[in-house]
XYZ file of C-alpha atoms in Angstrom:
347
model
C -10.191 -19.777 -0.812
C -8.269 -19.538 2.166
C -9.752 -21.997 5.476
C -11.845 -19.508 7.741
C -11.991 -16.774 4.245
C -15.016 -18.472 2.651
C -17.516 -16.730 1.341
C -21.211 -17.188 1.698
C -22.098 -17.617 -2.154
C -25.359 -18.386 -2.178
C -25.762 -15.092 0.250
C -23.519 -13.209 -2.199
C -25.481 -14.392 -5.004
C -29.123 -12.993 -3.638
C -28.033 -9.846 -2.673
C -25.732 -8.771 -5.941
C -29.206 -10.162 -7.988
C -30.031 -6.173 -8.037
C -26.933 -5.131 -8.656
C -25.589 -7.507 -11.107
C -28.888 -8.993 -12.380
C -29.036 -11.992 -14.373
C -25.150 -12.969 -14.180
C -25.511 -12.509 -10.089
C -26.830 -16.292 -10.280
C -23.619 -17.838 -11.999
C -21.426 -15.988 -9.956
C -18.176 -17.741 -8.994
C -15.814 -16.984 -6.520
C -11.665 -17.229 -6.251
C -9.274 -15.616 -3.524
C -6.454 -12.937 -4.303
C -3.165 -14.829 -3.017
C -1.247 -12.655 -0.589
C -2.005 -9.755 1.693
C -2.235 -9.240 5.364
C -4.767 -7.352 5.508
C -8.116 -6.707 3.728
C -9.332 -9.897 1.799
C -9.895 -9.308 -1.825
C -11.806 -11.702 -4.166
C -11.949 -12.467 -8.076
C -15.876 -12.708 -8.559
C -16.397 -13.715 -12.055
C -19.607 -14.956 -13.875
C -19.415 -15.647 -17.796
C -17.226 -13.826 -19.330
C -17.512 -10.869 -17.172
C -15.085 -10.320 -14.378
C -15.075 -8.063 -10.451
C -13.545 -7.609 -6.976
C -14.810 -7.766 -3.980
C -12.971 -6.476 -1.098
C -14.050 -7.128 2.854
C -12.321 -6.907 5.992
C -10.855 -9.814 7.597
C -12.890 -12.116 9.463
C -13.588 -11.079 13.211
C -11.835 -8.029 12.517
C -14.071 -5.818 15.215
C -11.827 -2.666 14.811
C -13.890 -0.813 12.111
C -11.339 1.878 11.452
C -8.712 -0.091 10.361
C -10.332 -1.969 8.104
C -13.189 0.849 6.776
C -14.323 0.042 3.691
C -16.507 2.719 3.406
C -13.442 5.258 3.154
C -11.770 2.992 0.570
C -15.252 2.745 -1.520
C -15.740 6.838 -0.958
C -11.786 7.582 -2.400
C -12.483 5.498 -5.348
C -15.674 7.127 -6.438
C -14.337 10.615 -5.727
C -11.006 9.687 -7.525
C -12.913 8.056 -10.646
C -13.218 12.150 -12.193
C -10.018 12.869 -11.678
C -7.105 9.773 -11.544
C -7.508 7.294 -14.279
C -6.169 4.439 -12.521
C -8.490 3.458 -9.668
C -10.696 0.605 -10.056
C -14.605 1.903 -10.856
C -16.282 1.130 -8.032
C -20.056 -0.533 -8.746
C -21.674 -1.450 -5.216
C -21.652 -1.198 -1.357
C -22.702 -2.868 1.414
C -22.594 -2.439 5.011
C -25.328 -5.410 5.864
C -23.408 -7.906 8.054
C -26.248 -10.065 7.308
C -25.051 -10.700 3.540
C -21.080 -11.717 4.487
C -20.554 -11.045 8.116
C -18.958 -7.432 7.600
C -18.790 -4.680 4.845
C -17.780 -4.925 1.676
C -17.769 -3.460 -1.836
C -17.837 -4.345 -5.458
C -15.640 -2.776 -7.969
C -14.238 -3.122 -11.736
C -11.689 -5.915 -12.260
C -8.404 -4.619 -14.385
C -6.672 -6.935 -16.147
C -2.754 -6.560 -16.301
C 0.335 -7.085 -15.709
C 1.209 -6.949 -11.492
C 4.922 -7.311 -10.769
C 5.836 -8.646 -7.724
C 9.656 -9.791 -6.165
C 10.480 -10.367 -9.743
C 9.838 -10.119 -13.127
C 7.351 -13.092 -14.473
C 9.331 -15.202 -16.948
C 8.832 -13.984 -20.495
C 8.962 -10.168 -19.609
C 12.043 -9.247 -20.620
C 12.738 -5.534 -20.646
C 16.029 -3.676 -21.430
C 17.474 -1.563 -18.943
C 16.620 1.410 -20.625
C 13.275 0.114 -20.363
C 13.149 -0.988 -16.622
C 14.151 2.820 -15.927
C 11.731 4.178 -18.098
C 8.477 1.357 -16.296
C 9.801 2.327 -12.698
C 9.797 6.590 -13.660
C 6.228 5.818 -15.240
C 5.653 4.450 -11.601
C 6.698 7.216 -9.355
C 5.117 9.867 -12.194
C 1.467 8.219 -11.704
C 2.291 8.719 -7.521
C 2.924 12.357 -8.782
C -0.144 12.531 -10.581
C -2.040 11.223 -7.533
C -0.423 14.202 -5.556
C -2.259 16.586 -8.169
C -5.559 15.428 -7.646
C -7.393 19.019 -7.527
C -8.706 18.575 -4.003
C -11.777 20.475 -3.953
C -12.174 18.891 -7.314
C -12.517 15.251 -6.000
C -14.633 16.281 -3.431
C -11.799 15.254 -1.072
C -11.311 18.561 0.725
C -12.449 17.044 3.835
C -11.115 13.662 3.677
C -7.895 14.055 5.849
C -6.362 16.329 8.258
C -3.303 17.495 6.420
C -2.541 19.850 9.105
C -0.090 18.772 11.937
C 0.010 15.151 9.470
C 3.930 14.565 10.230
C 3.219 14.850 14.034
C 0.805 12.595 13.823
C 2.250 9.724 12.120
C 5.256 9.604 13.854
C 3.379 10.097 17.218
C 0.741 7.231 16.472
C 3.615 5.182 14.850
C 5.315 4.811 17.890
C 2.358 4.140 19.673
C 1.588 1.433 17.390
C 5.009 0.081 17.736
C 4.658 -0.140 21.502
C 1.327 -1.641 21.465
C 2.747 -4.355 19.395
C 6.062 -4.877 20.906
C 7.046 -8.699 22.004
C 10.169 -9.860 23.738
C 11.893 -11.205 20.966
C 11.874 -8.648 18.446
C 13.839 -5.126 17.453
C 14.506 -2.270 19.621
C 13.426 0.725 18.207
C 13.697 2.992 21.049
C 16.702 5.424 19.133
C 14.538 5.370 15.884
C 11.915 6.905 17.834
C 13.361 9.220 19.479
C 15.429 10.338 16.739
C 12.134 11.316 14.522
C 10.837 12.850 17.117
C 14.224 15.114 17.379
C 13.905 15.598 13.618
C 10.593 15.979 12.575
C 10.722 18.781 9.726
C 8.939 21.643 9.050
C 5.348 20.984 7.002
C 5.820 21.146 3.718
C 2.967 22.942 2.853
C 1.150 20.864 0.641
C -1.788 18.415 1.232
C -2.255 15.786 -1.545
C -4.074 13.013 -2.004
C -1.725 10.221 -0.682
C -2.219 6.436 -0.983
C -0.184 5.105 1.962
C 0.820 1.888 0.431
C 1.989 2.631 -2.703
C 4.620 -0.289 -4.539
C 4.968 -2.024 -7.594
C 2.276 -4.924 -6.623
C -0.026 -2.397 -5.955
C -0.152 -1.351 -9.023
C -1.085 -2.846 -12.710
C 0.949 -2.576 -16.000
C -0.644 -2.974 -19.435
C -0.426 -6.589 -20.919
C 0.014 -4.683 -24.650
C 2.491 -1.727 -23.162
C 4.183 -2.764 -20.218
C 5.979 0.233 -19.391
C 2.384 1.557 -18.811
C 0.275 1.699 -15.759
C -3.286 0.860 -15.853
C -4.500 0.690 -12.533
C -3.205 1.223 -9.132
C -5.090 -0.783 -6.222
C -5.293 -0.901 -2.415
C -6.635 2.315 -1.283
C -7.498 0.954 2.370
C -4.563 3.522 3.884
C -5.316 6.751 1.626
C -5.713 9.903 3.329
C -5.076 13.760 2.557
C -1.712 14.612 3.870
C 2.085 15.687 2.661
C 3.390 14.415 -0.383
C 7.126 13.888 0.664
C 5.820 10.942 3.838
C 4.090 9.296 0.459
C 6.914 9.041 -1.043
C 8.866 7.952 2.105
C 6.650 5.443 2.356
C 7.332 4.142 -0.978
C 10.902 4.015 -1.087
C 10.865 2.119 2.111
C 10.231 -0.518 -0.031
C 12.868 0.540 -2.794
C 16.028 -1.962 -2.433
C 18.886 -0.880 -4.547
C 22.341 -2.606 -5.381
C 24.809 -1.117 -3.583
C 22.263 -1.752 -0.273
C 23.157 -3.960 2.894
C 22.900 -7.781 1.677
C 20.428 -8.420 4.460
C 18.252 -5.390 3.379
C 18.651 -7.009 -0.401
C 17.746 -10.458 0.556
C 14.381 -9.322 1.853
C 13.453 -6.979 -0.870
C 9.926 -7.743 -2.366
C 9.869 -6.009 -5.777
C 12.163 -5.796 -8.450
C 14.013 -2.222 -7.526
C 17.497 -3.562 -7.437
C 17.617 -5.015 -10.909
C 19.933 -3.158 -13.864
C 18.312 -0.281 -15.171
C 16.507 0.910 -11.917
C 16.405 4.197 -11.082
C 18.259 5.325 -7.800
C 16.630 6.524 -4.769
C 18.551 9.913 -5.045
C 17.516 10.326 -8.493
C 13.948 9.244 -7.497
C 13.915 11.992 -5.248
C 15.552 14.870 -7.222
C 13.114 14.212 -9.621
C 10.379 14.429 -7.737
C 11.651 17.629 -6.357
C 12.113 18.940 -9.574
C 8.394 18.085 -10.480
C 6.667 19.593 -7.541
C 9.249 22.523 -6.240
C 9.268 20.751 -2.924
C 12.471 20.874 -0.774
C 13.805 17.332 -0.265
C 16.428 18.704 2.292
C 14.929 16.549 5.058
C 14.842 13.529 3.407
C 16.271 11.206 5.312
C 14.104 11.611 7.817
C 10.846 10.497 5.259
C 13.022 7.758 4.070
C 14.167 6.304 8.180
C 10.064 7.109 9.108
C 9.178 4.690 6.034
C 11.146 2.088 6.770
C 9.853 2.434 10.208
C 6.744 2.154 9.403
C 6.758 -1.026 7.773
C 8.812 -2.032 11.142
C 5.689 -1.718 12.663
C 3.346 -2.853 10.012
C 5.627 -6.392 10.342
C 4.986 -5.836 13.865
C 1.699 -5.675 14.008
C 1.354 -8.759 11.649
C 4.117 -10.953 14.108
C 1.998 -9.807 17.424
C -1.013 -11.527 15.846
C 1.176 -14.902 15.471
C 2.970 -14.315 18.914
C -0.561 -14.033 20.727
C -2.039 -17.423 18.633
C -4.141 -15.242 16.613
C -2.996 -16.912 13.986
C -1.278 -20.045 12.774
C -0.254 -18.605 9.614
C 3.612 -19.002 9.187
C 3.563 -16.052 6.907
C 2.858 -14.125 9.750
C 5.845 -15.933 12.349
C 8.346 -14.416 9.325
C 7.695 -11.383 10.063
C 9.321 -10.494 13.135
C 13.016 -11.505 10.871
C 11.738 -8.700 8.872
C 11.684 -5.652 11.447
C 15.329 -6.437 12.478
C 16.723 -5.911 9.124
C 14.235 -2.368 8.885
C 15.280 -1.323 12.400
C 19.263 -2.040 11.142
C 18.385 0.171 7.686
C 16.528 3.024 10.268
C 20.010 2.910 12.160
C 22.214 3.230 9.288
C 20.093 6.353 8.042
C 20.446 7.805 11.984
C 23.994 7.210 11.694
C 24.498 9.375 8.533
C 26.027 5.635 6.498
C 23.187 5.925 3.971
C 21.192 9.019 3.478
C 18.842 8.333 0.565
């Protein structure tokens, strides 16, 4: 584990005994490399295996880091999506680890991350037919039945657009530092082109990307699992997908937008952004007319996201180098957001 990211085990141990019963005694704990945000464990005792998910340590803003929400969307989405985690227990006694957190079913898989792990070796007519499995389970997630789920009440899908771009912005304000990206036009030019609402209020994850999701170890064109449900909400479909093909590097991209891609979306085989999004237009009889400006607010977003982690470093928050990287990244997604203002890329 991580210095400062320890966990109390013998606390841990005494307070899953009802919960877990006999195997809470040998239970054993590992960290989940990576993240920026909400600290996930590998609990494991015997053969059996969980996760545990908390906030970071001295996090004191609750509603970025609610675990509650995250533990309430997987229970609700356990009767209708079959690729959440099951979640098992709860607990908001900062007595037991200093914060929330919950238990939930471990999935074993295959996660993909900036490349493929050595030994997976897919043809390109399989790499195209894995990443159209993974934008058809984000489809699936935007049929959730929402009075089915009992998730009518979860967001507010009215006015959603407005909102993000409007706290967005904020955000990026409230972390701007000296030496980082100017994002001034990029602002203003979503708020000069926010679209109509689509319509349609979905179930949206927020965060959706290959790593964030798990493949089958006996099928792996199949997905298994999709994790990281800290940013889910009820709101339109098309700033979902926005979101996720901020993250979607292709060939013919910018070199310095390819050099900093972090999954695999660029490789031969891959589908195309424009074909991403036809296809998704075809499946839910959405217009896609505006989508450049989904695609610029995505990329945007994770401006700010970077942001936010580089403002930590910048302050002495942290020490974690990780986090000093990050202000390289929102230059090259401010440059993409301006290429996509200047009409030079569109999708």
């Amino acid at each position: 584990m991580r210095e400062g990211e320890e966990l109390d085990m013998d606390k841990l141990r005494a307070y899953l005994e009802p919960v877990l019963g006999s195997k809470a005694s040998g239970l054993e704990a590992k960290q989940f490399p990576g993240g920026f945000s909400n600290l996930t464990y590998l609990l494991s005792s015997g053969d059996e295996k969980w996760v545990l998910r908390r906030p970071p340590f001295g996090s004191t803003v609750k509603s970025a880091h609610d675990m509650s929400r995250e533990y309430r969307i997987l229970s609700a989405l356990t009767k209708v999506f079959p690729y959440g985690p099951t979640p098992i227990h709860f607990c908001e006694d900062p007595a037991v680890l200093g914060g929330d957190f919950y238990l939930m079913s471990y999935i074993e898989g295959l996660v993909i991350r900036r490349e493929y792990p050595a030994g997976l070796d897919l043809s390109p007519d399989q790499v195209r037919q894995q990443l159209l499995n993974f934008f058809d389970v984000l489809g699936e997630l935007h049929s959730v039945d929402l009075q089915a789920a009992g998730l009518a009440d979860f967001g507010r899908p009215l006015g959603y657009v407005k909102r993000q771009v409007d706290g967005w912005c904020k955000r990026w304000t409230d972390a701007h530092t000296p030496d980082t990206a100017n994002c001034d036009a990029i602002m203003q030019w979503l708020q000069d082109n926010m679209p109509p609402e689509s319509g349609k209020a979905s179930v949206i994850h927020n965060d959706y990307k290959l790593d964030n999701v798990i493949f089958s170890l006996q099928d792996p064109l199949k997905i298994i699992g999709v994790l990281d449900w800290e940013m889910s909400t009820v709101g339109d479909p098309l700033m979902d997908l926005g979101c996720t093909l901020g993250y979607w590097v292709e060939s013919s991209d910018p070199d310095f937008f390819r050099e900093y891609r972090n999954m695999p979306s660029d490789v031969e085989g891959a589908p195309k952004r424009s074909e991403i999004i036809s296809r998704f237009s075809e499946k839910t009889g959405l217009s896609v007319d505006h989508f450049p400006f989904y695609f610029c607010f995505g990329l945007f977003r994770l401006a700010v996201i970077g942001q936010q982690i580089y403002y930590r470093y910048y302050q002495g928050l942290t020490k974690d180098e990780r986090f000093a990287a990050m202000v390289k990244k929102t230059h090259v997604l401010q440059q993409m957001c301006l290429l996509i203002i200047s009409g030079s890329i569109s999708q």
